[in-house]
CSV table of C-alpha atoms in Angstrom, one decimal:
chain,number,residue,atom,x,y,z
A,409,UNK,CA,-14.8,2.2,-23.9
A,410,UNK,CA,-17.5,3.8,-21.9
A,411,UNK,CA,-18.1,7.4,-20.8
A,412,UNK,CA,-17.0,8.0,-17.2
A,413,UNK,CA,-18.5,11.0,-15.6
A,414,UNK,CA,-15.7,11.8,-13.3
A,415,UNK,CA,-13.5,12.7,-16.5
A,416,UNK,CA,-12.1,16.2,-16.5
A,417,UNK,CA,-10.5,18.3,-19.1
A,418,UNK,CA,-6.9,17.6,-19.5
A,419,UNK,CA,-4.7,19.8,-17.4
A,420,UNK,CA,-1.6,21.4,-18.9
A,421,UNK,CA,1.5,19.6,-18.1
A,422,UNK,CA,5.1,20.3,-18.2
A,423,UNK,CA,7.3,17.9,-19.7
A,424,UNK,CA,10.9,17.0,-18.6
A,425,UNK,CA,13.5,14.7,-19.9
A,426,UNK,CA,14.7,11.8,-17.9
A,427,UNK,CA,18.3,10.9,-17.3
A,428,UNK,CA,19.7,7.5,-17.5
A,429,UNK,CA,20.7,7.7,-14.1
A,430,UNK,CA,17.1,7.8,-12.9
A,431,UNK,CA,16.3,4.7,-14.7
A,432,UNK,CA,18.9,2.7,-12.7
A,433,UNK,CA,17.9,0.2,-10.0
A,434,UNK,CA,17.8,1.8,-6.3
A,435,UNK,CA,17.5,0.1,-3.1
A,436,UNK,CA,15.8,0.4,0.3
A,437,UNK,CA,16.0,-2.0,3.1
A,438,UNK,CA,12.5,-2.5,4.8
A,439,UNK,CA,11.9,-5.0,7.4
A,440,UNK,CA,15.3,-6.2,6.9
A,441,UNK,CA,15.1,-7.2,3.4
A,442,UNK,CA,16.4,-5.1,0.5
A,443,UNK,CA,13.8,-3.9,-1.9
A,444,UNK,CA,15.1,-2.9,-5.3
A,445,UNK,CA,12.8,-0.1,-7.4
A,446,UNK,CA,13.4,2.3,-10.3
A,447,UNK,CA,12.2,5.8,-9.6
A,448,UNK,CA,12.1,8.7,-12.2
A,449,UNK,CA,10.7,12.1,-13.0
A,450,UNK,CA,8.5,14.5,-11.2
A,451,UNK,CA,4.7,15.2,-10.6
A,452,UNK,CA,1.7,13.1,-9.4
A,453,UNK,CA,3.2,9.7,-8.3
A,454,UNK,CA,2.5,6.7,-10.5
A,455,UNK,CA,3.5,3.2,-9.2
A,456,UNK,CA,3.9,0.4,-11.8
A,457,UNK,CA,3.6,-3.2,-10.3
A,458,UNK,CA,4.9,-6.0,-12.4
A,459,UNK,CA,3.4,-9.6,-12.6
A,460,UNK,CA,4.7,-13.1,-11.3
A,461,UNK,CA,8.1,-13.8,-12.2
A,462,UNK,CA,8.6,-10.5,-13.7
A,463,UNK,CA,10.4,-7.2,-12.4
A,464,UNK,CA,10.6,-3.6,-12.8
A,465,UNK,CA,12.6,-4.2,-16.1
A,466,UNK,CA,9.4,-5.1,-18.0
A,467,UNK,CA,8.4,-1.2,-17.7
A,468,UNK,CA,11.9,-0.1,-18.6
A,469,UNK,CA,10.9,1.2,-22.2
A,470,UNK,CA,7.8,3.1,-20.8
A,471,UNK,CA,9.5,4.8,-17.8
A,472,UNK,CA,11.2,7.7,-19.8
A,473,UNK,CA,7.9,8.9,-21.3
A,474,UNK,CA,5.7,8.5,-18.1
A,475,UNK,CA,8.3,10.0,-16.3
A,476,UNK,CA,8.0,13.3,-18.3
A,477,UNK,CA,4.6,14.0,-16.2
A,478,UNK,CA,4.7,11.8,-13.3
A,479,UNK,CA,7.1,10.6,-10.5
A,480,UNK,CA,7.3,7.0,-11.4
A,481,UNK,CA,8.1,4.2,-8.8
A,482,UNK,CA,8.5,0.6,-10.3
A,483,UNK,CA,9.5,-1.6,-7.4
A,484,UNK,CA,10.8,-5.2,-7.7
A,485,UNK,CA,8.4,-7.2,-5.7
A,486,UNK,CA,10.0,-9.2,-2.9
A,487,UNK,CA,11.0,-12.5,-4.3
A,488,UNK,CA,11.3,-10.9,-7.8
A,489,UNK,CA,14.2,-9.2,-9.9
A,490,UNK,CA,17.0,-7.8,-7.8
A,491,UNK,CA,14.9,-7.7,-4.6
A,492,UNK,CA,15.6,-10.2,-1.7
A,493,UNK,CA,13.9,-13.7,-2.1
A,494,UNK,CA,13.4,-14.8,1.4
A,495,UNK,CA,11.1,-17.8,2.6
A,496,UNK,CA,8.3,-15.4,3.5
A,497,UNK,CA,4.7,-14.6,2.7
A,498,UNK,CA,4.1,-13.8,-0.8
A,499,UNK,CA,0.3,-13.4,-0.7
A,500,UNK,CA,-1.2,-10.5,-2.5
A,501,UNK,CA,-2.1,-8.9,0.9
A,502,UNK,CA,1.7,-9.0,1.9
A,503,UNK,CA,2.6,-7.5,-1.3
A,504,UNK,CA,0.2,-4.6,-0.8
A,505,UNK,CA,1.7,-4.1,2.7
A,506,UNK,CA,5.2,-4.1,1.1
A,507,UNK,CA,4.2,-1.5,-1.6
A,508,UNK,CA,2.7,0.7,1.2
A,509,UNK,CA,5.9,0.4,3.2
A,510,UNK,CA,8.3,1.4,0.3
A,511,UNK,CA,6.3,4.2,-0.7
A,512,UNK,CA,6.3,5.5,2.9
A,513,UNK,CA,9.9,5.2,3.0
A,514,UNK,CA,10.0,7.2,-0.3
A,515,UNK,CA,7.7,10.0,1.4
A,516,UNK,CA,4.9,9.1,-0.9
A,517,UNK,CA,1.4,9.5,0.7
A,518,UNK,CA,-0.8,8.6,-2.1
A,519,UNK,CA,-0.4,7.5,-5.8
A,520,UNK,CA,-2.3,6.2,-8.9
A,521,UNK,CA,-1.5,2.4,-9.1
A,522,UNK,CA,-0.9,0.6,-12.3
A,523,UNK,CA,-0.8,-3.2,-11.7
A,524,UNK,CA,-0.1,-6.0,-14.4
A,525,UNK,CA,-1.2,-9.5,-14.2
A,526,UNK,CA,-0.4,-10.5,-10.4
A,527,UNK,CA,0.4,-6.7,-10.0
A,528,UNK,CA,-3.3,-6.0,-10.9
A,529,UNK,CA,-4.2,-8.2,-7.9
A,530,UNK,CA,-1.7,-6.4,-5.8
A,531,UNK,CA,-2.9,-3.0,-6.9
A,532,UNK,CA,-6.6,-3.9,-6.2
A,533,UNK,CA,-5.6,-5.4,-2.6
A,534,UNK,CA,-3.7,-2.3,-2.2
A,535,UNK,CA,-6.8,0.1,-2.9
A,536,UNK,CA,-8.9,-2.4,-0.6
A,537,UNK,CA,-6.4,-2.1,2.4
A,538,UNK,CA,-5.5,1.5,1.8
A,539,UNK,CA,-8.0,3.2,0.0
A,540,UNK,CA,-7.0,6.7,1.4
A,541,UNK,CA,-3.5,6.4,-0.4
A,542,UNK,CA,-5.0,5.2,-3.8
A,543,UNK,CA,-5.9,8.1,-6.2
A,544,UNK,CA,-6.8,5.9,-9.2
A,545,UNK,CA,-6.4,2.2,-10.5
A,546,UNK,CA,-5.2,1.1,-13.8
A,547,UNK,CA,-5.4,-2.7,-14.0
A,548,UNK,CA,-3.7,-4.4,-16.8
A,549,UNK,CA,-4.6,-8.2,-17.7
A,550,UNK,CA,-5.1,-8.3,-13.9
A,551,UNK,CA,-5.3,-11.6,-12.1
A,552,UNK,CA,-8.1,-12.2,-9.3
A,553,UNK,CA,-11.2,-11.8,-11.4
A,554,UNK,CA,-12.0,-15.4,-12.6
A,555,UNK,CA,-10.9,-19.0,-11.9
A,556,UNK,CA,-9.4,-19.4,-15.4
A,557,UNK,CA,-5.9,-19.0,-15.9
A,558,UNK,CA,-3.3,-20.7,-18.4
A,559,UNK,CA,-2.9,-24.5,-17.9
A,560,UNK,CA,0.9,-24.2,-17.7
A,561,UNK,CA,0.4,-22.0,-14.4
A,562,UNK,CA,-1.8,-24.6,-13.1
A,563,UNK,CA,0.7,-27.4,-13.7
A,564,UNK,CA,3.6,-25.4,-12.1
A,565,UNK,CA,1.6,-25.1,-9.0
A,566,UNK,CA,1.8,-28.9,-8.4
A,567,UNK,CA,4.2,-30.7,-6.5
A,568,UNK,CA,7.4,-31.3,-8.7
A,569,UNK,CA,7.4,-27.9,-10.1
A,570,UNK,CA,11.0,-27.3,-9.1
A,571,UNK,CA,12.1,-30.1,-11.1
A,572,UNK,CA,9.9,-28.9,-14.0
A,573,UNK,CA,11.6,-25.5,-13.9
A,574,UNK,CA,15.1,-26.9,-13.3
A,575,UNK,CA,15.0,-29.0,-16.1
A,576,UNK,CA,14.5,-26.0,-18.4
A,577,UNK,CA,18.0,-24.8,-17.6
A,578,UNK,CA,19.5,-28.0,-19.0
A,579,UNK,CA,21.6,-28.0,-22.1
A,580,UNK,CA,19.6,-27.8,-25.2
A,581,UNK,CA,16.2,-27.3,-23.6
A,582,UNK,CA,16.3,-23.5,-24.2
A,583,UNK,CA,16.7,-24.3,-27.9
A,584,UNK,CA,13.8,-26.8,-27.9
A,585,UNK,CA,11.4,-24.4,-26.2
A,586,UNK,CA,12.7,-21.6,-28.4
A,587,UNK,CA,11.6,-23.9,-31.6
A,588,UNK,CA,8.3,-24.6,-29.9
A,589,UNK,CA,7.6,-20.9,-29.3
A,590,UNK,CA,8.6,-20.1,-33.0
A,591,UNK,CA,5.9,-22.8,-34.3
A,592,UNK,CA,3.3,-21.2,-31.9
A,593,UNK,CA,3.9,-18.0,-33.4
A,594,UNK,CA,4.0,-19.3,-37.0
A,595,UNK,CA,0.4,-21.0,-36.2
A,596,UNK,CA,-0.7,-17.7,-35.1
A,597,UNK,CA,-2.0,-19.3,-31.6
A,598,UNK,CA,-3.0,-16.9,-28.6
A,599,UNK,CA,-0.1,-18.5,-26.7
A,600,UNK,CA,2.2,-17.6,-29.5
A,601,UNK,CA,1.4,-13.9,-28.7
A,602,UNK,CA,2.5,-14.3,-25.2
A,603,UNK,CA,5.2,-17.1,-25.4
A,604,UNK,CA,8.3,-14.9,-25.9
A,605,UNK,CA,7.5,-12.6,-22.8
A,606,UNK,CA,6.6,-16.0,-20.9
A,607,UNK,CA,9.9,-17.5,-21.9
A,608,UNK,CA,11.8,-14.3,-20.5
A,609,UNK,CA,10.1,-15.0,-17.4
A,610,UNK,CA,11.7,-18.5,-17.1
A,611,UNK,CA,15.1,-17.0,-18.2
A,612,UNK,CA,14.7,-14.7,-15.1
A,613,UNK,CA,14.6,-17.8,-12.8
A,614,UNK,CA,18.5,-18.4,-13.0
A,615,UNK,CA,18.8,-20.2,-9.4
A,616,UNK,CA,17.0,-22.4,-7.0
A,617,UNK,CA,16.4,-19.3,-4.7
A,618,UNK,CA,14.6,-17.5,-7.5
A,619,UNK,CA,12.5,-20.4,-8.4
A,620,UNK,CA,11.5,-21.2,-4.9
A,621,UNK,CA,10.4,-17.7,-4.7
A,622,UNK,CA,8.5,-18.0,-7.9
A,623,UNK,CA,6.9,-21.1,-6.9
A,624,UNK,CA,5.7,-19.6,-3.4
A,625,UNK,CA,4.2,-16.8,-5.1
A,626,UNK,CA,2.3,-18.8,-7.5
A,627,UNK,CA,0.7,-21.2,-5.1
A,628,UNK,CA,-0.4,-18.2,-3.2
A,629,UNK,CA,-2.5,-17.2,-6.0
A,630,UNK,CA,-3.1,-20.3,-8.3
A,631,UNK,CA,-3.5,-24.3,-7.7
A,632,UNK,CA,-4.4,-27.0,-9.8
A,633,UNK,CA,-8.0,-25.7,-10.3
A,634,UNK,CA,-7.1,-22.2,-11.3
A,635,UNK,CA,-6.9,-18.9,-9.6
A,636,UNK,CA,-7.6,-19.1,-5.8
A,637,UNK,CA,-7.8,-15.3,-5.1
A,638,UNK,CA,-10.9,-13.3,-5.8
A,639,UNK,CA,-11.5,-9.3,-6.1
A,640,UNK,CA,-14.9,-9.7,-7.4
A,641,UNK,CA,-16.8,-9.6,-3.9
A,642,UNK,CA,-15.0,-6.0,-3.3
A,643,UNK,CA,-15.1,-4.5,-6.5
A,644,UNK,CA,-18.1,-2.3,-5.7
A,645,UNK,CA,-15.7,-0.4,-3.3
A,646,UNK,CA,-14.2,1.1,-6.2
A,647,UNK,CA,-17.0,3.3,-6.6
A,648,UNK,CA,-15.7,6.8,-6.6
A,649,UNK,CA,-12.2,5.9,-7.5
A,650,UNK,CA,-11.1,6.4,-11.2
A,651,UNK,CA,-10.5,3.3,-12.6
A,652,UNK,CA,-9.2,1.9,-16.0
A,653,UNK,CA,-9.0,-1.7,-17.3
A,654,UNK,CA,-6.5,-2.4,-20.1
A,655,UNK,CA,-6.6,-5.8,-21.8
A,656,UNK,CA,-5.2,-7.8,-24.8
A,657,UNK,CA,-8.1,-9.6,-26.8
A,658,UNK,CA,-5.6,-12.5,-27.3
A,659,UNK,CA,-4.5,-12.9,-23.8
A,660,UNK,CA,-3.5,-16.4,-23.4
A,661,UNK,CA,-2.7,-16.2,-19.6
A,662,UNK,CA,-5.9,-14.5,-18.3
A,663,UNK,CA,-8.6,-14.6,-20.7
A,664,UNK,CA,-10.2,-11.3,-22.0
A,665,UNK,CA,-13.6,-12.0,-20.9
A,666,UNK,CA,-12.4,-11.4,-17.4
A,667,UNK,CA,-12.0,-7.7,-18.4
A,668,UNK,CA,-15.6,-7.6,-19.1
A,669,UNK,CA,-16.5,-9.2,-15.8
A,670,UNK,CA,-14.4,-6.8,-13.6
A,671,UNK,CA,-15.8,-4.0,-15.9
A,672,UNK,CA,-19.2,-5.0,-14.9
A,673,UNK,CA,-18.4,-5.3,-11.2
A,674,UNK,CA,-16.5,-2.1,-10.9
A,675,UNK,CA,-18.9,1.0,-11.0
A,676,UNK,CA,-18.1,3.6,-13.5
A,677,UNK,CA,-14.9,1.9,-14.6
A,678,UNK,CA,-13.4,2.5,-18.2
A,679,UNK,CA,-12.5,-0.5,-20.3
A,680,UNK,CA,-10.0,-0.3,-23.2
A,681,UNK,CA,-9.1,-3.5,-25.3
A,682,UNK,CA,-5.8,-4.0,-27.3
A,683,UNK,CA,-6.8,-5.7,-30.5
A,684,UNK,CA,-4.4,-8.5,-31.5
A,685,UNK,CA,-2.5,-8.0,-28.2
A,686,UNK,CA,-1.7,-10.7,-25.6
A,687,UNK,CA,-1.2,-10.7,-22.0
A,688,UNK,CA,1.7,-7.9,-22.2
A,689,UNK,CA,-0.4,-5.2,-23.9
A,690,UNK,CA,2.1,-2.4,-23.0
A,691,UNK,CA,4.8,-4.6,-24.9
A,692,UNK,CA,2.6,-5.0,-28.0
A,693,UNK,CA,1.5,-1.4,-28.2
A,694,UNK,CA,3.6,1.0,-25.9
A,695,UNK,CA,2.6,4.2,-27.5
A,696,UNK,CA,-1.1,3.8,-27.0
A,697,UNK,CA,-0.5,2.3,-23.6
A,698,UNK,CA,1.5,5.5,-22.5
A,699,UNK,CA,-1.1,7.6,-24.2
A,700,UNK,CA,-4.1,6.0,-22.1
A,701,UNK,CA,-2.3,6.3,-19.1
A,702,UNK,CA,-1.3,9.9,-19.4
A,703,UNK,CA,-4.9,11.0,-20.7
A,704,UNK,CA,-6.6,9.0,-17.9
A,705,UNK,CA,-4.5,10.5,-15.1
A,706,UNK,CA,-4.8,13.9,-16.4
A,707,UNK,CA,-8.4,13.9,-17.2
A,708,UNK,CA,-9.6,12.4,-14.0
A,709,UNK,CA,-9.6,14.0,-10.4
A,710,UNK,CA,-8.1,11.7,-7.5
A,711,UNK,CA,-10.3,9.7,-5.6
A,712,UNK,CA,-11.8,11.7,-2.5
A,713,UNK,CA,-11.9,9.1,0.0
A,714,UNK,CA,-13.7,9.5,3.4
A,715,UNK,CA,-14.4,7.2,6.1
A,716,UNK,CA,-18.1,8.0,6.0
A,717,UNK,CA,-18.4,7.0,2.3
A,718,UNK,CA,-16.4,3.9,2.8
A,719,UNK,CA,-18.7,2.8,5.7
A,720,UNK,CA,-21.8,3.6,3.5
A,721,UNK,CA,-20.2,1.2,0.7
A,722,UNK,CA,-19.8,-1.5,3.1
A,723,UNK,CA,-23.3,-1.2,4.5
A,724,UNK,CA,-25.1,-0.8,1.3
A,725,UNK,CA,-23.0,-2.0,-1.6
A,726,UNK,CA,-22.3,-5.8,-1.0
A,727,UNK,CA,-22.7,-8.9,-3.1
A,728,UNK,CA,-26.5,-9.7,-3.5
A,729,UNK,CA,-27.5,-5.8,-3.8
A,730,UNK,CA,-28.9,-4.6,-7.2
A,731,UNK,CA,-25.5,-2.9,-8.0
A,732,UNK,CA,-23.9,-6.3,-8.0
A,733,UNK,CA,-26.3,-8.7,-9.2
A,734,UNK,CA,-24.9,-9.0,-12.3
A,735,UNK,CA,-21.9,-10.9,-11.1
A,736,UNK,CA,-23.5,-12.9,-8.6
A,737,UNK,CA,-23.0,-16.2,-10.8
A,738,UNK,CA,-19.3,-15.4,-10.9
A,739,UNK,CA,-19.4,-14.8,-7.1
A,740,UNK,CA,-20.8,-18.2,-6.6
A,741,UNK,CA,-18.1,-19.9,-8.6
A,742,UNK,CA,-15.5,-18.2,-6.7
A,743,UNK,CA,-17.3,-18.8,-3.2
A,744,UNK,CA,-14.3,-21.3,-2.2
A,745,UNK,CA,-11.7,-19.0,-3.1
A,746,UNK,CA,-9.8,-16.6,-0.7
A,747,UNK,CA,-10.9,-13.1,-0.7
A,748,UNK,CA,-8.4,-11.4,1.5
């Protein structure tokens, strides 16, 4: 962890209990598509954005604690969970637009964004597209930093992925995969840390519509060479925005070295490493995760965005300047990737 000059003394907060009814899925129709979300609590808005193939259910055990001090909104991204799964644009930019539109319908003008994996890329994209609506960023095992990603995801991005995913639903396959998962855990591999959670993602793809949406989303950010979207070239724009990076040191999906690269590229950011955790540190140690989120939001002031400051950052802070020279090599490696 590094000291952040923007941190403030922890404010006093009023805790409230959260009823079961608040944790149930709610729905809004936006642009003709049903969007599912969970919303609970009172206080400063906190938006939880899940990763690829996942849903708001991944945050279910954390929401009651976070909702004691925040208004928590956890959407099912389009193509995921109980939201509609149309043949649509599943890029990170489109997802950022979708989060904005859902928040607008809920009357929320600005929020702290917590994004996991793909959701981290969506949160970063949201901050880039709508900085005036972003109070803080908390990026958890976020995608979009380096090209490296688990080879299984690269494989699923190839032609024939539909057949591969469909085969996992065949009788007996679930048992065989389960045995392989247990073996990886017994061997104490990094993939073994994440395999149970990753297997749950496969179980969340019960039909062709769900699998099609998953593959379209994956191919928007991953190809056979790795991740195809980068945020490194725009990380300097987070200057003045409280940002915290949370990562497991045994992440088998997005390697922990990406955390250090993002930390270097994001001025004033704070980095917290979960020892022994994989790609889902908020599942491995939910108590520490909630504590860090609460402490960070309570001890930092929301970003004070201004058009003049944004203009100055764009003019003076781009790649190649002294402030970003440390990530130049990574930027060159990412030069062929989309930076929308």
